[in-house]
XYZ file of N, CA and C in Angstrom:
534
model
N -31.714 -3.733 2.454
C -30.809 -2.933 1.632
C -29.678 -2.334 2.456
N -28.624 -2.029 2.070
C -27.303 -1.237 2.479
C -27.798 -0.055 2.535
N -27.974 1.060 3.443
C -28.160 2.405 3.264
C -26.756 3.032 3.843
N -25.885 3.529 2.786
C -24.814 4.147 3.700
C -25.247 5.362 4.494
N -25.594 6.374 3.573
C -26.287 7.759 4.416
C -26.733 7.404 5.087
N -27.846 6.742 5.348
C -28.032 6.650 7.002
C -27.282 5.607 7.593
N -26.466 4.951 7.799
C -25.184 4.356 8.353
C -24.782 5.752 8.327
N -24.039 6.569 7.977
C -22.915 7.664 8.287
C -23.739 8.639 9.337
N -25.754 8.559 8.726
C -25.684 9.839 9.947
C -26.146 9.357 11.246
N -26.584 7.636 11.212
C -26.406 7.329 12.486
C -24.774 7.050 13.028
N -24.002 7.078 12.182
C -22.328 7.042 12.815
C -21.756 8.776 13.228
N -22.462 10.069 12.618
C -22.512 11.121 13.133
C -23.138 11.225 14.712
N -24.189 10.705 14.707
C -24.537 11.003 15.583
C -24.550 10.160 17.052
N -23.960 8.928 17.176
C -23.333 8.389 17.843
C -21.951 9.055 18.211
N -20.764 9.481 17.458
C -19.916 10.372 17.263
C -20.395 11.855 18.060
N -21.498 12.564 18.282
C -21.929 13.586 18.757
C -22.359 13.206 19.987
N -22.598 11.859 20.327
C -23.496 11.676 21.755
C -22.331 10.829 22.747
N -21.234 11.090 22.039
C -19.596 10.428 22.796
C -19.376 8.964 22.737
N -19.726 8.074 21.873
C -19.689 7.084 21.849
C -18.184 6.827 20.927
N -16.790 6.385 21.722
C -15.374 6.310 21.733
C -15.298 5.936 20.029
N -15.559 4.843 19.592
C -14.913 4.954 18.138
C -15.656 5.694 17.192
N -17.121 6.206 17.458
C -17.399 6.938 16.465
C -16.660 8.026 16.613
N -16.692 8.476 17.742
C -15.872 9.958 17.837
C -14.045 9.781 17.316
N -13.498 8.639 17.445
C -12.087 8.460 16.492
C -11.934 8.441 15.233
N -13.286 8.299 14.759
C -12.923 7.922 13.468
C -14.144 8.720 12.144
N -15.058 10.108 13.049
C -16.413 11.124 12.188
C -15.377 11.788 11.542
N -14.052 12.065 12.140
C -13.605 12.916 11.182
C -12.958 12.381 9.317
N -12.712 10.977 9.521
C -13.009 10.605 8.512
C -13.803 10.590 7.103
N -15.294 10.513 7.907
C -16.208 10.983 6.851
C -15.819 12.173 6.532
N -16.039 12.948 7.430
C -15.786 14.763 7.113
C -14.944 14.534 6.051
N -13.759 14.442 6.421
C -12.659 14.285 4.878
C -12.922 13.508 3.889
N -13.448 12.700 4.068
C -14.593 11.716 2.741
C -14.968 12.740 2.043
N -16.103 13.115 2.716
C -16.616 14.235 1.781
C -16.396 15.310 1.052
N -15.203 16.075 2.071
C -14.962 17.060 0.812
C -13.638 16.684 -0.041
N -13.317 15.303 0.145
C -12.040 14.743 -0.503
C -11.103 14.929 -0.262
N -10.685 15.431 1.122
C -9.075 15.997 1.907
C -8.621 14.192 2.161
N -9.612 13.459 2.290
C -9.288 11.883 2.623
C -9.373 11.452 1.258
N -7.268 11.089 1.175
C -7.372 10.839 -0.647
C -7.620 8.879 -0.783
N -7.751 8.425 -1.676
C -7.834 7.492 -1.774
C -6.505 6.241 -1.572
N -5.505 7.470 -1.317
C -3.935 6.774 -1.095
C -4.288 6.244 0.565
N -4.600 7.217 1.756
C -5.025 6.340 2.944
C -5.870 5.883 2.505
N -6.860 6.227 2.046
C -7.853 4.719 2.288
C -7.599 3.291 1.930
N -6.457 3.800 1.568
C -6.518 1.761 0.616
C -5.032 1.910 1.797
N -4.148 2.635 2.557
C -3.694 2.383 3.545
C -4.309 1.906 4.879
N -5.502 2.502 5.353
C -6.373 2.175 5.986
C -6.368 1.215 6.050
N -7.549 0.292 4.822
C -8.077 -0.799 4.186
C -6.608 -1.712 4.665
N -5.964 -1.503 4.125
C -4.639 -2.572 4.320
C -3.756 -2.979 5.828
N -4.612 -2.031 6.916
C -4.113 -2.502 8.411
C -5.565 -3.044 8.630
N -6.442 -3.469 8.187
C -7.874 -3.906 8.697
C -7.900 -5.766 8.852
N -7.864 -6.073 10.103
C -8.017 -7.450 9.800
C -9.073 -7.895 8.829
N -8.369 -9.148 8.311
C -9.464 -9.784 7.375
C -10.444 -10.478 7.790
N -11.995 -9.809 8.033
C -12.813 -10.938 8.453
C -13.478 -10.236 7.368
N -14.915 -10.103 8.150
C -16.158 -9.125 7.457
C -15.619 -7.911 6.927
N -16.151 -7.241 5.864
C -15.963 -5.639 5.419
C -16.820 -4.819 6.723
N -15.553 -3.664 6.509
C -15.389 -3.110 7.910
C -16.118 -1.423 7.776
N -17.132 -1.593 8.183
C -18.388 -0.685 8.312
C -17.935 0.376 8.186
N -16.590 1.069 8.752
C -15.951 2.620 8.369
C -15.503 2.558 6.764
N -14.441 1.838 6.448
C -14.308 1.350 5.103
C -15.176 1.521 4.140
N -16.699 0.977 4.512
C -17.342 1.101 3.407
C -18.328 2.339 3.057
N -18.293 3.470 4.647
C -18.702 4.753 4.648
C -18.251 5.877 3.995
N -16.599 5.359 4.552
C -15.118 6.117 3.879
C -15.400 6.251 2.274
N -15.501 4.891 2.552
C -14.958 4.636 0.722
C -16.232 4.909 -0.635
N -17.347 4.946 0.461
C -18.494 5.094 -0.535
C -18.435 6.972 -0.562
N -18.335 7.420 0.501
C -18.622 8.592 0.273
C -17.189 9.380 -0.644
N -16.271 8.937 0.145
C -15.001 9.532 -0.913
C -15.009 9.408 -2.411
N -15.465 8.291 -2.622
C -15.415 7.901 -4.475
C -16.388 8.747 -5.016
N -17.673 8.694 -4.238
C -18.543 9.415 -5.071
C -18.475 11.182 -5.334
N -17.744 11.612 -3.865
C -17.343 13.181 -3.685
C -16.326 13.445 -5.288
N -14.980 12.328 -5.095
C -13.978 12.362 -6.149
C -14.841 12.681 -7.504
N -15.584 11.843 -7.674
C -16.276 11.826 -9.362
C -17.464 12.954 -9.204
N -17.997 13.374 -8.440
C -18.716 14.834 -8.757
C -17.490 16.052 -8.759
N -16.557 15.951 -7.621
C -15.785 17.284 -8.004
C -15.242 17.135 -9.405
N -14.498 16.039 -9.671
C -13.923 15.919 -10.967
C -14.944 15.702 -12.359
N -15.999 15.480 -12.413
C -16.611 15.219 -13.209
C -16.539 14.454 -14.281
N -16.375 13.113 -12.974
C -15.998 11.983 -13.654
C -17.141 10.854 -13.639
N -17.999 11.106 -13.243
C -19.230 10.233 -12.778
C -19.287 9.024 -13.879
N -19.936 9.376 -15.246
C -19.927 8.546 -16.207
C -19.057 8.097 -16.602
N -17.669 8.725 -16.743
C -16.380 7.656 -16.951
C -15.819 6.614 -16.030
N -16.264 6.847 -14.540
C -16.052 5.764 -13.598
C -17.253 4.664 -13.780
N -18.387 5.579 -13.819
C -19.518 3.948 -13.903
C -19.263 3.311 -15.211
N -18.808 3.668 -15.986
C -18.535 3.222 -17.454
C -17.748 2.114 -17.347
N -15.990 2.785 -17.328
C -15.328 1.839 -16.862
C -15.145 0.041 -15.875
N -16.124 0.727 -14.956
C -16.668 -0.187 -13.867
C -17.290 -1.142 -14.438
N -18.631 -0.597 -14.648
C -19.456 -1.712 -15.298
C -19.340 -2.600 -16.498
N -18.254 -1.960 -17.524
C -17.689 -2.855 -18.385
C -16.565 -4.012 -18.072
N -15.853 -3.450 -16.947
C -15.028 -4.344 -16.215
C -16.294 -5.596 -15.475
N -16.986 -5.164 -14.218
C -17.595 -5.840 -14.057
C -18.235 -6.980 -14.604
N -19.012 -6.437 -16.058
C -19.775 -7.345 -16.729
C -19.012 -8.509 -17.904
N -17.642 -8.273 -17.434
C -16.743 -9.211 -17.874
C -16.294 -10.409 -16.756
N -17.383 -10.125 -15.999
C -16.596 -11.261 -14.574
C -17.204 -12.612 -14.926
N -16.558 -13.586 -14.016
C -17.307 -15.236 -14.277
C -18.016 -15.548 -13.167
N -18.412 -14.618 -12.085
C -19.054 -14.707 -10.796
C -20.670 -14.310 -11.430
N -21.272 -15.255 -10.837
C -23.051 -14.982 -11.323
C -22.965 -13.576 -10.181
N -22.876 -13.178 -8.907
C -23.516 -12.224 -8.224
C -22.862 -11.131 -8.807
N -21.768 -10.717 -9.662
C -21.222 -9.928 -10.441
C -22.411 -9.225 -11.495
N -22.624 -10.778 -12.045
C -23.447 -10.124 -13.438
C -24.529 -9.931 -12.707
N -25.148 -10.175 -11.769
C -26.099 -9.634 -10.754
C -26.402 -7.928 -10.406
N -25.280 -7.945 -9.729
C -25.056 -6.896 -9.419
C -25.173 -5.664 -10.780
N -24.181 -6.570 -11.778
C -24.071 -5.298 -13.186
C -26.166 -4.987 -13.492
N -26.701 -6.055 -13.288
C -27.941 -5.819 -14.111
C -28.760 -4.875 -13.090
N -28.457 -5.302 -11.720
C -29.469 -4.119 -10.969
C -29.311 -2.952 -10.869
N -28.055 -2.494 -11.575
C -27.666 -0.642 -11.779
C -28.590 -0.294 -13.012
N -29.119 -1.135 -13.478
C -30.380 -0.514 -14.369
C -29.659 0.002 -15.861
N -28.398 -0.297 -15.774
C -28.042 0.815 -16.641
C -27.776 -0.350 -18.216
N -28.116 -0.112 -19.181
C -28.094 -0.462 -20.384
C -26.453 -0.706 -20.700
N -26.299 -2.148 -21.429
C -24.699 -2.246 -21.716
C -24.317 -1.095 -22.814
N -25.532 -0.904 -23.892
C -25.221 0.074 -25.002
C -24.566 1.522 -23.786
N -25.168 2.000 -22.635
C -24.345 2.983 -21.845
C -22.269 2.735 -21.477
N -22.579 1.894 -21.370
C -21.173 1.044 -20.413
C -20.194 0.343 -21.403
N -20.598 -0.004 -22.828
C -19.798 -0.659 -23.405
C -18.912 -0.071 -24.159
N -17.107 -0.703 -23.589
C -16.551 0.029 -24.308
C -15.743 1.139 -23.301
N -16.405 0.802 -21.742
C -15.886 1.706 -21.112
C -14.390 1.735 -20.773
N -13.680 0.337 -20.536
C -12.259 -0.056 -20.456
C -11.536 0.469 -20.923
N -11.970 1.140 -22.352
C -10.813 1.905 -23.348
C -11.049 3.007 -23.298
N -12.350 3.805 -22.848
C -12.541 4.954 -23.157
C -11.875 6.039 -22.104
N -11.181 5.713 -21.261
C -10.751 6.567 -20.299
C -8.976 7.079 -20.946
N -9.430 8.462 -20.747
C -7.721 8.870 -20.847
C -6.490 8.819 -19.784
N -5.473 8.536 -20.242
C -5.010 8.183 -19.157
C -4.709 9.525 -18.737
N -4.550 9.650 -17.052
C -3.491 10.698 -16.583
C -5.384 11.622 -16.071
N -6.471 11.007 -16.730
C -7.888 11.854 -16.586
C -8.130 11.749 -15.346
N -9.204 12.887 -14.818
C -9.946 11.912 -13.080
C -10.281 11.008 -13.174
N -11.158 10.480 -14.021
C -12.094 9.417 -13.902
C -10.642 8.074 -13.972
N -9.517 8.070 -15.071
C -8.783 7.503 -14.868
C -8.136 7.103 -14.017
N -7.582 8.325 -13.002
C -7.308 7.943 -11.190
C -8.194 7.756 -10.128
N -9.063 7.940 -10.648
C -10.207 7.528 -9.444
C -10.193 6.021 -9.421
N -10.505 5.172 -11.088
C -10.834 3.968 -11.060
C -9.433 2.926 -10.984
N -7.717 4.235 -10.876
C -6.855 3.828 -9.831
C -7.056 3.554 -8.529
N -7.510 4.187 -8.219
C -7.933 4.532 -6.680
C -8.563 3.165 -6.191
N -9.973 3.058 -7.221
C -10.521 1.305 -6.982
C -9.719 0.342 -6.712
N -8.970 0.189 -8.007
C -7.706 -0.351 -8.383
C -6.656 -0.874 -7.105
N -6.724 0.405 -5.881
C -5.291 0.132 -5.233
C -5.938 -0.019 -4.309
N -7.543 -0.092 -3.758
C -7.953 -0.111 -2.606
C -8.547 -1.811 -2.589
N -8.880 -2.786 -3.667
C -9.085 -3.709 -4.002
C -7.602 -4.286 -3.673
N -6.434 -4.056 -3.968
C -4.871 -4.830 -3.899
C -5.104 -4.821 -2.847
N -5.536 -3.709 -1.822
C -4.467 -3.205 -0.255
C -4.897 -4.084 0.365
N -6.777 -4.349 -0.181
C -7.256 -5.357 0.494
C -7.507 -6.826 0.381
N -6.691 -7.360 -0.695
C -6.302 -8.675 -1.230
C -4.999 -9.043 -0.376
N -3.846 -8.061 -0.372
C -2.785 -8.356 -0.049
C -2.606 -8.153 1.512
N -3.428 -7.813 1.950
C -3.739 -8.023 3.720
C -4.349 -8.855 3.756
N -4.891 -10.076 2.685
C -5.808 -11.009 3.727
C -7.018 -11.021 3.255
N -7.168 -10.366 3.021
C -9.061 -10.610 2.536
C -9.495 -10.733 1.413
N -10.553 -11.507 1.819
C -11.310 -12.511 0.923
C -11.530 -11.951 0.034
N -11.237 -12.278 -1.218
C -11.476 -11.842 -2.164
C -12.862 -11.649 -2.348
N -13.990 -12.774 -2.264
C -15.363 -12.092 -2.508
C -15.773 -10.971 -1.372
N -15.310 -10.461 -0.293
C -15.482 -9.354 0.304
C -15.291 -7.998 -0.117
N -13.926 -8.332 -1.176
C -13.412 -7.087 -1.552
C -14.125 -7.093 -2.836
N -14.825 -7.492 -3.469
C -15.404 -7.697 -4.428
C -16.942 -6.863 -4.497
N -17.347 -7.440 -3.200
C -18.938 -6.829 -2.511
C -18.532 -4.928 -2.533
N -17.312 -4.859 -1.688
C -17.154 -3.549 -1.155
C -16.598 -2.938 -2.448
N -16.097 -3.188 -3.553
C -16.098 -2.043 -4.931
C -17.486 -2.024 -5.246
N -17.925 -3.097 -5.334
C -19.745 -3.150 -6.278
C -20.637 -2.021 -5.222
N -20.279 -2.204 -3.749
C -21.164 -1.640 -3.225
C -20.627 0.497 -3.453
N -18.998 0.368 -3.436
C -18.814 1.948 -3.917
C -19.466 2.515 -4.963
N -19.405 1.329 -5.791
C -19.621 1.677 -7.343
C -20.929 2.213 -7.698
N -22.218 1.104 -6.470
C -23.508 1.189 -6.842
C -23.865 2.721 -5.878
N -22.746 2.641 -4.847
C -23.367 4.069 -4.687
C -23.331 5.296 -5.332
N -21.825 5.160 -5.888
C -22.199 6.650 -6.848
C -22.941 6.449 -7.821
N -23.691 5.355 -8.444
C -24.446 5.430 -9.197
C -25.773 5.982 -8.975
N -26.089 5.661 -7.130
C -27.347 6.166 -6.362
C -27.411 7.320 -6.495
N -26.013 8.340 -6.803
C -26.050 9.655 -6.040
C -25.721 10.383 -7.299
N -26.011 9.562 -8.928
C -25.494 10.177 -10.020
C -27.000 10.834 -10.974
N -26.927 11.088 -11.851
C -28.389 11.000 -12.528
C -29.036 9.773 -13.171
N -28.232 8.434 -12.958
C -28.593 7.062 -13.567
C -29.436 6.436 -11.913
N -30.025 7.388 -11.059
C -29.964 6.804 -9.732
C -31.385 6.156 -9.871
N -32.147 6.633 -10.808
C -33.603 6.391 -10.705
C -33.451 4.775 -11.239
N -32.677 4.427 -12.346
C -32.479 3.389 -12.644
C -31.896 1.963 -11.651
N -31.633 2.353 -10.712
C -30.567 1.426 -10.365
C -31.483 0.802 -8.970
N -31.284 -0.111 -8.863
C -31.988 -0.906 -7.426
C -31.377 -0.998 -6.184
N -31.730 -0.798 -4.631
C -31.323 -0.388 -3.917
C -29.616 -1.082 -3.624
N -29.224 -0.835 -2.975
C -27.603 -1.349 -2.587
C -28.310 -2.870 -1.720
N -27.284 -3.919 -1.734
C -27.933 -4.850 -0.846
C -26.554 -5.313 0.379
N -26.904 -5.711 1.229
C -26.204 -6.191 2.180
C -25.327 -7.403 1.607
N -24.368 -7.519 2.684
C -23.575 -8.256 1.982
C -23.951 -10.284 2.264
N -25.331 -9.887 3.690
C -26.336 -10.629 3.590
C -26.953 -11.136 2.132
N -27.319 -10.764 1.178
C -27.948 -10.557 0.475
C -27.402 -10.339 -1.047
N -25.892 -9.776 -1.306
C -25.519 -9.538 -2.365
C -25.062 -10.880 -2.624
N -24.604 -12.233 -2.406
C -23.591 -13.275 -2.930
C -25.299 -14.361 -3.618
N -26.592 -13.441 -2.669
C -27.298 -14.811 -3.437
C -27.636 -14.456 -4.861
């Protein structure tokens, strides 16, 4: 399974014991978390990252920022909504994969595409998806990478929402295309 929390607090604490890029780049999380790191760098970030593999800060950044965004704003259910109705419109089998292991019932999710107001949080947040998916299309990368790394934001705030009991662990990116 993907565990970001512990990815971030073994990247804390590498970062605490002087090890050079954790220590360039803990303060990141920090701003992840309480959302001072808006989603405008991150998809700037994302967009100087060579294109190979998804890039282990990226997906710490980006998991913890999205999910901070939708608890302060109290947008939780209008982002997984949105998401998963988008999602479960894809033609990729590990898509509809992915939609079924969030546990969450389509009667929850359907319908979510329209239901957002515009100008709402939950509406700029699932901008935010939106521009961090381009930054990282239009630099180069693989589209099924950038694909893994929304599903994997997405499934985390779902981990960290009250639908968490439902949902099956995050998987590697080993592991998510089978």
């Amino acid at each position: 399974p993907c565990e970001i929390d512990f990815a971030v607090d073994c990247f804390i604490k590498a970062a605490a014991g002087g090890h050079p890029n954790a220590k360039s780049h803990s303060f990141w999380l920090e701003k992840a978390d309480d959302t001072s790191f808006g989603t405008n760098a991150l998809s700037m970030f994302a967009s100087k990252l060579p294109p190979d593999e998804p890039n282990h800060i990226l997906m710490m950044v980006g998991c913890r920022l999205y999910s901070a965004l939708c608890q302060r704003y109290e947008a939780i259910d209008g982002v997984i909504k949105y998401e998963l109705d988008a999602a479960s419109k894809s033609d990729y089998p590990f898509i509809q994969e992915f939609v079924k292991r969030t546990g969450l019932s389509r009667s929850f999710y359907d319908g979510g595409l329209d239901m957002l107001t515009e100008g709402s949080a939950a509406d700029q947040i699932t901008d935010g998806l939106n521009s961090l998916y381009f930054a990282l299309i239009n630099s180069g990368h693989n589209e099924l990478h950038c694909l893994f790394i929304r599903c994997t934001i997405v499934g985390y705030i779902i981990s960290k929402s009250k639908h968490s009991n439902l949902s099956k662990p995050l998987l590697g990116i080993d592991k998510f295309f089978s």
